[in-house]
CSV table of C-alpha atoms in Angstrom, one decimal:
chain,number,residue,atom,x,y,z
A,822,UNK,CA,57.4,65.4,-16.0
A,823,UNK,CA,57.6,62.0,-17.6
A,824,UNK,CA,54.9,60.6,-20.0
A,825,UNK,CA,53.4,57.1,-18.8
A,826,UNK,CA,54.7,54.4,-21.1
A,827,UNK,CA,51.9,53.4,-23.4
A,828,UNK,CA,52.0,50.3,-25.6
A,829,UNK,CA,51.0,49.7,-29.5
A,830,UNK,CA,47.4,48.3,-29.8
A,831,UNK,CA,48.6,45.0,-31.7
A,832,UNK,CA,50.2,44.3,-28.7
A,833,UNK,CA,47.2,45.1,-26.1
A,834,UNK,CA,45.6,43.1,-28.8
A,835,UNK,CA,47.6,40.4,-28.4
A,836,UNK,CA,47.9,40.2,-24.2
A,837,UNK,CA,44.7,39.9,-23.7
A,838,UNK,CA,44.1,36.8,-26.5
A,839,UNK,CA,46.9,35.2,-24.7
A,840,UNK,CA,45.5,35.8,-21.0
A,841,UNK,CA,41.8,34.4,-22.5
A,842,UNK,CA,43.6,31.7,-24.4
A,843,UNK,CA,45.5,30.6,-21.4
A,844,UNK,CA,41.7,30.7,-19.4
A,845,UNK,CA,39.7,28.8,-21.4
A,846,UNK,CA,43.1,26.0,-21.3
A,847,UNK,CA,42.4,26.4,-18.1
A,848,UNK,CA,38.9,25.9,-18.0
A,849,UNK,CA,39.2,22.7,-20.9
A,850,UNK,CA,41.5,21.6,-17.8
A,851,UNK,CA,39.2,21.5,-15.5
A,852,UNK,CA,36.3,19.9,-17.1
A,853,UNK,CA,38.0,17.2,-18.3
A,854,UNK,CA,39.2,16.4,-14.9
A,855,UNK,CA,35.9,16.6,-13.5
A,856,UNK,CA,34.7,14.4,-16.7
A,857,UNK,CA,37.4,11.8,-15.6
A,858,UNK,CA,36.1,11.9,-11.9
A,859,UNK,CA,32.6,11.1,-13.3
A,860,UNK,CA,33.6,8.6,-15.4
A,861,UNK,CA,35.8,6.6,-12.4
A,862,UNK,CA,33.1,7.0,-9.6
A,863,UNK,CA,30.3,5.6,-12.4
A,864,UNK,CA,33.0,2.8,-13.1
A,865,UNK,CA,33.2,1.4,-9.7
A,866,UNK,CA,29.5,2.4,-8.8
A,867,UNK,CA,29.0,-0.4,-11.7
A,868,UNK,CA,31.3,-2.4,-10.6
A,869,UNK,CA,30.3,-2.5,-7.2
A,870,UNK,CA,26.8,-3.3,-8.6
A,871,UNK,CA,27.8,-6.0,-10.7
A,872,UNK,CA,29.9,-7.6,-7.8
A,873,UNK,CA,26.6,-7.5,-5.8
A,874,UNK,CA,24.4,-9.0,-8.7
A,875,UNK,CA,26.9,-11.4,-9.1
A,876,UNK,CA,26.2,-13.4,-6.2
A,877,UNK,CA,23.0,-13.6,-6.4
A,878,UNK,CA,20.8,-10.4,-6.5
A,879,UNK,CA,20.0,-9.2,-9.7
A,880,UNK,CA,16.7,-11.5,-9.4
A,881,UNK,CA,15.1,-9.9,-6.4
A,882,UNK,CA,16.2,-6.3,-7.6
A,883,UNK,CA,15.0,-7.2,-11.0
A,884,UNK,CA,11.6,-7.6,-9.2
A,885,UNK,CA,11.8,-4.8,-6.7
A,886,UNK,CA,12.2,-2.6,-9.9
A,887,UNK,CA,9.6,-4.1,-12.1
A,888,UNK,CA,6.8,-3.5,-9.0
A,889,UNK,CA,8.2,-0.1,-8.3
A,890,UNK,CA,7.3,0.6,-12.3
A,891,UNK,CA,3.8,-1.4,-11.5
A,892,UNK,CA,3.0,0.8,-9.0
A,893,UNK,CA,3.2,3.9,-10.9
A,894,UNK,CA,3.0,2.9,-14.9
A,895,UNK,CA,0.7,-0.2,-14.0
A,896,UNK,CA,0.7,-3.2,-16.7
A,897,UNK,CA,0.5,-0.8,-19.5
A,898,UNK,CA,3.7,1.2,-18.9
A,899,UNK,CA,5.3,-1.6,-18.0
A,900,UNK,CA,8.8,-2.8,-20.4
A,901,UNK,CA,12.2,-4.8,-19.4
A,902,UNK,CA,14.1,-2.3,-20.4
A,903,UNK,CA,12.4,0.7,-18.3
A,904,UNK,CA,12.6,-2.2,-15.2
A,905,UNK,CA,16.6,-2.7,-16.1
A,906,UNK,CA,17.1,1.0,-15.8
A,907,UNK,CA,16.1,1.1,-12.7
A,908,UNK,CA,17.8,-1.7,-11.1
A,909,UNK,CA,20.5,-0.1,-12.7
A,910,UNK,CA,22.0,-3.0,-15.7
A,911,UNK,CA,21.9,-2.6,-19.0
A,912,UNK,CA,18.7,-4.3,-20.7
A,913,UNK,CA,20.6,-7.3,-21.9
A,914,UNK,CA,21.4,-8.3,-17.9
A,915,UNK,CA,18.0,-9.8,-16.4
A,916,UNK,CA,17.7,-12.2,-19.9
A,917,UNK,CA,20.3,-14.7,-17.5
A,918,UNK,CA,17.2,-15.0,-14.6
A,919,UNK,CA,14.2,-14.3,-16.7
A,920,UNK,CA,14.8,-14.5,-20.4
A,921,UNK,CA,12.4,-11.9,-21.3
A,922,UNK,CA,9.7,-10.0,-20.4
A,923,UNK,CA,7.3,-12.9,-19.8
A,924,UNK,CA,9.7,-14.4,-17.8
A,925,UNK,CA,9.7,-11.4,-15.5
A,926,UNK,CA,6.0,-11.2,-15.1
A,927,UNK,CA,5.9,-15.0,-14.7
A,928,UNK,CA,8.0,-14.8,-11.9
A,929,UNK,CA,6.1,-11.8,-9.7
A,930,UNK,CA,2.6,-13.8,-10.7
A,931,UNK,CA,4.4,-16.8,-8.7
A,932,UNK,CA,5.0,-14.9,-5.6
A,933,UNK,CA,1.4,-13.2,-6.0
A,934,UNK,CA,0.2,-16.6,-5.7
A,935,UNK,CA,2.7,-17.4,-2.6
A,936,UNK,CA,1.5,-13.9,-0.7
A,937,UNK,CA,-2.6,-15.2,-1.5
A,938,UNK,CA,-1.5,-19.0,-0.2
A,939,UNK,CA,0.6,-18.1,2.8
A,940,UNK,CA,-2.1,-14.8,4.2
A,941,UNK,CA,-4.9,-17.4,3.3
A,942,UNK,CA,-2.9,-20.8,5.3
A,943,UNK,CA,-2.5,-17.7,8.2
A,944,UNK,CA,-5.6,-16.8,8.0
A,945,UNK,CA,-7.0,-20.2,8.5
A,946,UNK,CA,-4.8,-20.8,11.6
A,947,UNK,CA,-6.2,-18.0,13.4
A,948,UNK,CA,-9.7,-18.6,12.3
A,949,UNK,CA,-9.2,-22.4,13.6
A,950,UNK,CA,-7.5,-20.9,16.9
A,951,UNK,CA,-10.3,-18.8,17.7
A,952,UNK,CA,-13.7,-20.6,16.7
A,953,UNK,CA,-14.4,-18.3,13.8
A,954,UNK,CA,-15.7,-19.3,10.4
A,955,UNK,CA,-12.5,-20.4,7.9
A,956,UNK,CA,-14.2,-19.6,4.8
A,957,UNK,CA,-14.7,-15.9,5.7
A,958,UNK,CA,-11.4,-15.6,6.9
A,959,UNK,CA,-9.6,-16.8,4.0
A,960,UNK,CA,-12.1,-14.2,1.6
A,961,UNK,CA,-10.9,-11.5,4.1
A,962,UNK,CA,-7.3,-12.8,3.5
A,963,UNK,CA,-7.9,-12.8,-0.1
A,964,UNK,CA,-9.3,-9.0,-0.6
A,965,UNK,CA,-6.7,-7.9,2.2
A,966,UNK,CA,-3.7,-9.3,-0.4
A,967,UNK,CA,-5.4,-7.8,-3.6
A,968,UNK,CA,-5.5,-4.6,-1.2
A,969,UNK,CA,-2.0,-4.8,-0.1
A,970,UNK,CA,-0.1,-5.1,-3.3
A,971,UNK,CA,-2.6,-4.3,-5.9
A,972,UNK,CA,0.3,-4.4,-9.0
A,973,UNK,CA,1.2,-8.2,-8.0
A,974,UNK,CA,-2.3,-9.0,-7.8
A,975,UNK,CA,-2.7,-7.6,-11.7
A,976,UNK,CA,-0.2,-9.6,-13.0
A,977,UNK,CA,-1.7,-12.6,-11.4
A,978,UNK,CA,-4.6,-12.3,-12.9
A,979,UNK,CA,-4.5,-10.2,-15.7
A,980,UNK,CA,-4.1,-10.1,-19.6
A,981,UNK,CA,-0.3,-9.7,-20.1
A,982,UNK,CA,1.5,-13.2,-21.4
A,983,UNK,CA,2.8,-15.8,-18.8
A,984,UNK,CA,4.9,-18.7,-18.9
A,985,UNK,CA,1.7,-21.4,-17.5
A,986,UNK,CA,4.2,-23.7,-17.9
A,987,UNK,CA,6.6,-22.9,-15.9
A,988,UNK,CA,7.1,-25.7,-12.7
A,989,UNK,CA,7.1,-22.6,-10.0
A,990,UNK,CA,4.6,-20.7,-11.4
A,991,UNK,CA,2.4,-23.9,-11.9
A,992,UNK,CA,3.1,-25.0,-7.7
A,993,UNK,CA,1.9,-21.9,-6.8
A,994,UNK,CA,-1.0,-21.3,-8.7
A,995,UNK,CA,-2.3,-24.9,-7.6
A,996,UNK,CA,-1.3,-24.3,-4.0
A,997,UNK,CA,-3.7,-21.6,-4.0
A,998,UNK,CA,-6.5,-22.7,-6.0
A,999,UNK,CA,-6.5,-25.7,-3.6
A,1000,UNK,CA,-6.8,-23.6,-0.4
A,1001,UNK,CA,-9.9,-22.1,-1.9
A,1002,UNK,CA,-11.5,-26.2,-3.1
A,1003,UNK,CA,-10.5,-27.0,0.5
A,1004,UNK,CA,-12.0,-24.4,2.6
A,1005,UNK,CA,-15.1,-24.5,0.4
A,1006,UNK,CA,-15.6,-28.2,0.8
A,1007,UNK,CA,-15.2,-27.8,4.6
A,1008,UNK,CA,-17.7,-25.3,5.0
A,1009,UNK,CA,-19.8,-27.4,3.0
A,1010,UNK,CA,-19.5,-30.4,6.0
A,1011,UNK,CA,-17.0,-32.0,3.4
A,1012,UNK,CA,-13.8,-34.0,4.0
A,1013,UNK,CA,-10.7,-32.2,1.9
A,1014,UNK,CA,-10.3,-34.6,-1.2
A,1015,UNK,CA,-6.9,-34.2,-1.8
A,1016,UNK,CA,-4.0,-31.4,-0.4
A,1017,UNK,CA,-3.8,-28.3,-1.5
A,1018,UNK,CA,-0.5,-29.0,-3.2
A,1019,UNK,CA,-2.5,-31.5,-5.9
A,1020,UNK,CA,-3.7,-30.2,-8.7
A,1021,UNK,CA,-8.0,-31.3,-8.7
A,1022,UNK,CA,-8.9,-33.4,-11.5
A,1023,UNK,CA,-11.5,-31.7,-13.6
A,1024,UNK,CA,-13.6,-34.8,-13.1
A,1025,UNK,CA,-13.3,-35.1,-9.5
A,1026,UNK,CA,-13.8,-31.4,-8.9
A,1027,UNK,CA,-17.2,-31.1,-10.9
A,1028,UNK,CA,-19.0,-32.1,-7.6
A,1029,UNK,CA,-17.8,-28.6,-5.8
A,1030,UNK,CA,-17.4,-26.5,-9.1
A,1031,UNK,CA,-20.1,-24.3,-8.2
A,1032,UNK,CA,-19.7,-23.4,-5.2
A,1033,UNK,CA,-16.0,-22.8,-6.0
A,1034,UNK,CA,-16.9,-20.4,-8.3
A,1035,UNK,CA,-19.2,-18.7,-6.6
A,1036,UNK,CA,-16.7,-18.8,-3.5
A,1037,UNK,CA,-13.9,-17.5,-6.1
A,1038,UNK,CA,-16.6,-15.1,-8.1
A,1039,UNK,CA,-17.1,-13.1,-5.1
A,1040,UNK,CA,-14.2,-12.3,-3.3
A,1041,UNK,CA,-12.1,-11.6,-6.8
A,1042,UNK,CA,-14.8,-9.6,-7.7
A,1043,UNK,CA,-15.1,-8.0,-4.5
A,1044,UNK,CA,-11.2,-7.0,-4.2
A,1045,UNK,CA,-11.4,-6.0,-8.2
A,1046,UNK,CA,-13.3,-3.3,-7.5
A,1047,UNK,CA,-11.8,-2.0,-5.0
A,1048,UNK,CA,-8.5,-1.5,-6.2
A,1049,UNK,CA,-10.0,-0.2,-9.3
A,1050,UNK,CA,-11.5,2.7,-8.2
A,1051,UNK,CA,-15.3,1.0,-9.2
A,1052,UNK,CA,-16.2,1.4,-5.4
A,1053,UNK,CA,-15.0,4.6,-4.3
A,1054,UNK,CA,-18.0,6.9,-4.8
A,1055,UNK,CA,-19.4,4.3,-1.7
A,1056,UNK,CA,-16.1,4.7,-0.2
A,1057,UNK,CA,-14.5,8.3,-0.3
A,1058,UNK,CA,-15.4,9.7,3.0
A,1059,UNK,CA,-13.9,6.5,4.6
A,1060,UNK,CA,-11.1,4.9,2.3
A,1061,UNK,CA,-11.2,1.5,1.1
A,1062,UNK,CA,-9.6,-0.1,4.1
A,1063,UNK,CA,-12.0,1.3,6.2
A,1064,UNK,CA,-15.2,0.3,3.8
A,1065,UNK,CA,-13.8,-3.2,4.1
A,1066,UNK,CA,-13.6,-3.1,7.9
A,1067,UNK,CA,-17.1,-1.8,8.2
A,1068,UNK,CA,-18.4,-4.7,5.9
A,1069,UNK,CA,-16.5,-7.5,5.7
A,1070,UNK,CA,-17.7,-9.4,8.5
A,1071,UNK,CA,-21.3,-9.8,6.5
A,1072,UNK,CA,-20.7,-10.1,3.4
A,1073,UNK,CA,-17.9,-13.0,4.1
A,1074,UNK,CA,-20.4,-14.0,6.6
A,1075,UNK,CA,-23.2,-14.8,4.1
A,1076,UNK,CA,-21.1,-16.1,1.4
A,1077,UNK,CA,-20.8,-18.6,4.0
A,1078,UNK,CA,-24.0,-19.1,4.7
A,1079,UNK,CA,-25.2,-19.5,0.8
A,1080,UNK,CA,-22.5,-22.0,0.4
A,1081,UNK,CA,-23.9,-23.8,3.4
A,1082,UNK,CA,-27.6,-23.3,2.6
A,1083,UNK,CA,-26.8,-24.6,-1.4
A,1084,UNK,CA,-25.9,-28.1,0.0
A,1085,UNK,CA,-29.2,-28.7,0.1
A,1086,UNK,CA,-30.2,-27.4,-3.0
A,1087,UNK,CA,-27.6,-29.3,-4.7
A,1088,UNK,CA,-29.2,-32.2,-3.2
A,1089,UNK,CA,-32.7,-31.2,-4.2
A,1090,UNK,CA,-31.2,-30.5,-8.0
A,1091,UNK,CA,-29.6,-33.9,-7.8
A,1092,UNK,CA,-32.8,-35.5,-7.4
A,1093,UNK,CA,-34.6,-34.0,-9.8
């Protein structure tokens, strides 16, 4: 009967490094192939996104990214290089559009002021159309676009550093401010001075100033406090939206009604 062959241990030894050397070769293989694959696909996912930035979208996804980071950091969390990430460049890429973070926020406070102009102008259309007071509709208009896109209406109005100098950023602001002058002079029986376009001389404004303010005072204060939260122990069972349904009509209503009712006082305080 014949003895099985059996082998020196060195050499067991040695078959089995070979067979684990030649797997992990095989493995280093593999995973640098798969690194490679990675590394192309990324390539011409950048490439693809640079191609589409180059004509002409890196601004609106610059500020598609920057209100995504708004709505969930708010103005404290918010940095360039956090809203660059997301829009997927590198942090150097929106300093072509914006030039820095100021620039950025300059540009989204411009198109808060467009979205309070253009829901106020609408506002006034279907207010005119259907024999209802202006004046309240544009306050509704106002506290419906705080509502609507509360991070925008932050950076209009809040503490972080703008470019007030900047020609769009100026248009805007002065379209809107004049709605509100105009609308307030109106409900006061008054002819519109100037359009809303023209900036009011200080001068020729002091006439209306307080009842601007108090116009102004109101419904900012109003939509403030809503989208801070200050309101919400009035408003939990029902939601905001549905607090300012329920009320709106009266409060805008008498805001009207002590803007026409302080004519006469001004006329009384005039005398004396």
């Amino acid at each position: 009967m014949s003895k099985a062959a059996s082998y020196p241990p060195n050499l067991t030894v040695f078959s089995c490094r070979v067979v684990v050397t030649r797997y992990l070769n095989d493995v280093k293989i593999i995973l640098t192939l798969f690194r490679w694959a990675e590394f192309l696909m990324t390539e011409a996912m950048s490439r693809v996104t640079r191609e589409h930035y180059h004509h002409g979208a890196l601004r609106q996804a610059m500020i598609a990214a920057a209100e995504a980071v708004l709505a969930e950091r708010g103005l404290g969390g918010f940095t360039l290089r956090e809203c660059a990430r997301r829009a997927g460049v590198s942090p150097a890429a929106p300093a072509h559009h914006f030039g820095n973070l100021t620039g950025l926020l300059t540009a989204i406070a411009t198109l808060g002021f467009d979205d309070l102009s253009d829901a106020m102008e609408a506002a006034v259309a279907s207010a005119q159309a259907q024999g209802r007071s202006r004046l309240a509709a544009i306050a509704r208009a106002y506290v419906e676009t705080a509502l609507g896109n509360p991070g925008r209406f932050r950076v209009v109005f809040g503490q972080r550093e703008m470019d007030r100098q900047d020609t769009a950023f100026r248009a805007a602001a002065t379209r809107s401010f004049g709605i509100l002058v105009r609308e307030v002079r109106l409900s006061r029986g008054l002819r519109p001075s100037r359009s809303p376009d023209e900036k009011p001389a200080a001068q020729a404004l002091a006439p209306d100033l307080p009842e601007v303010l108090l116009a102004w005072s109101a419904v900012h204060g109003f939509s403030t406090l809503l989208i801070d939260g200050a309101l919400d122990f009035l408003t939990a069972e029902e939601g905001r939206q549905a607090f300012l349904d329920k009320h709106a009509a009266r409060l805008f209503a008498l805001l009207a009604s002590a803007l026409s009712a302080g004519e006469g006082l001004a006329k009384e305080a005039a005398r004396d």
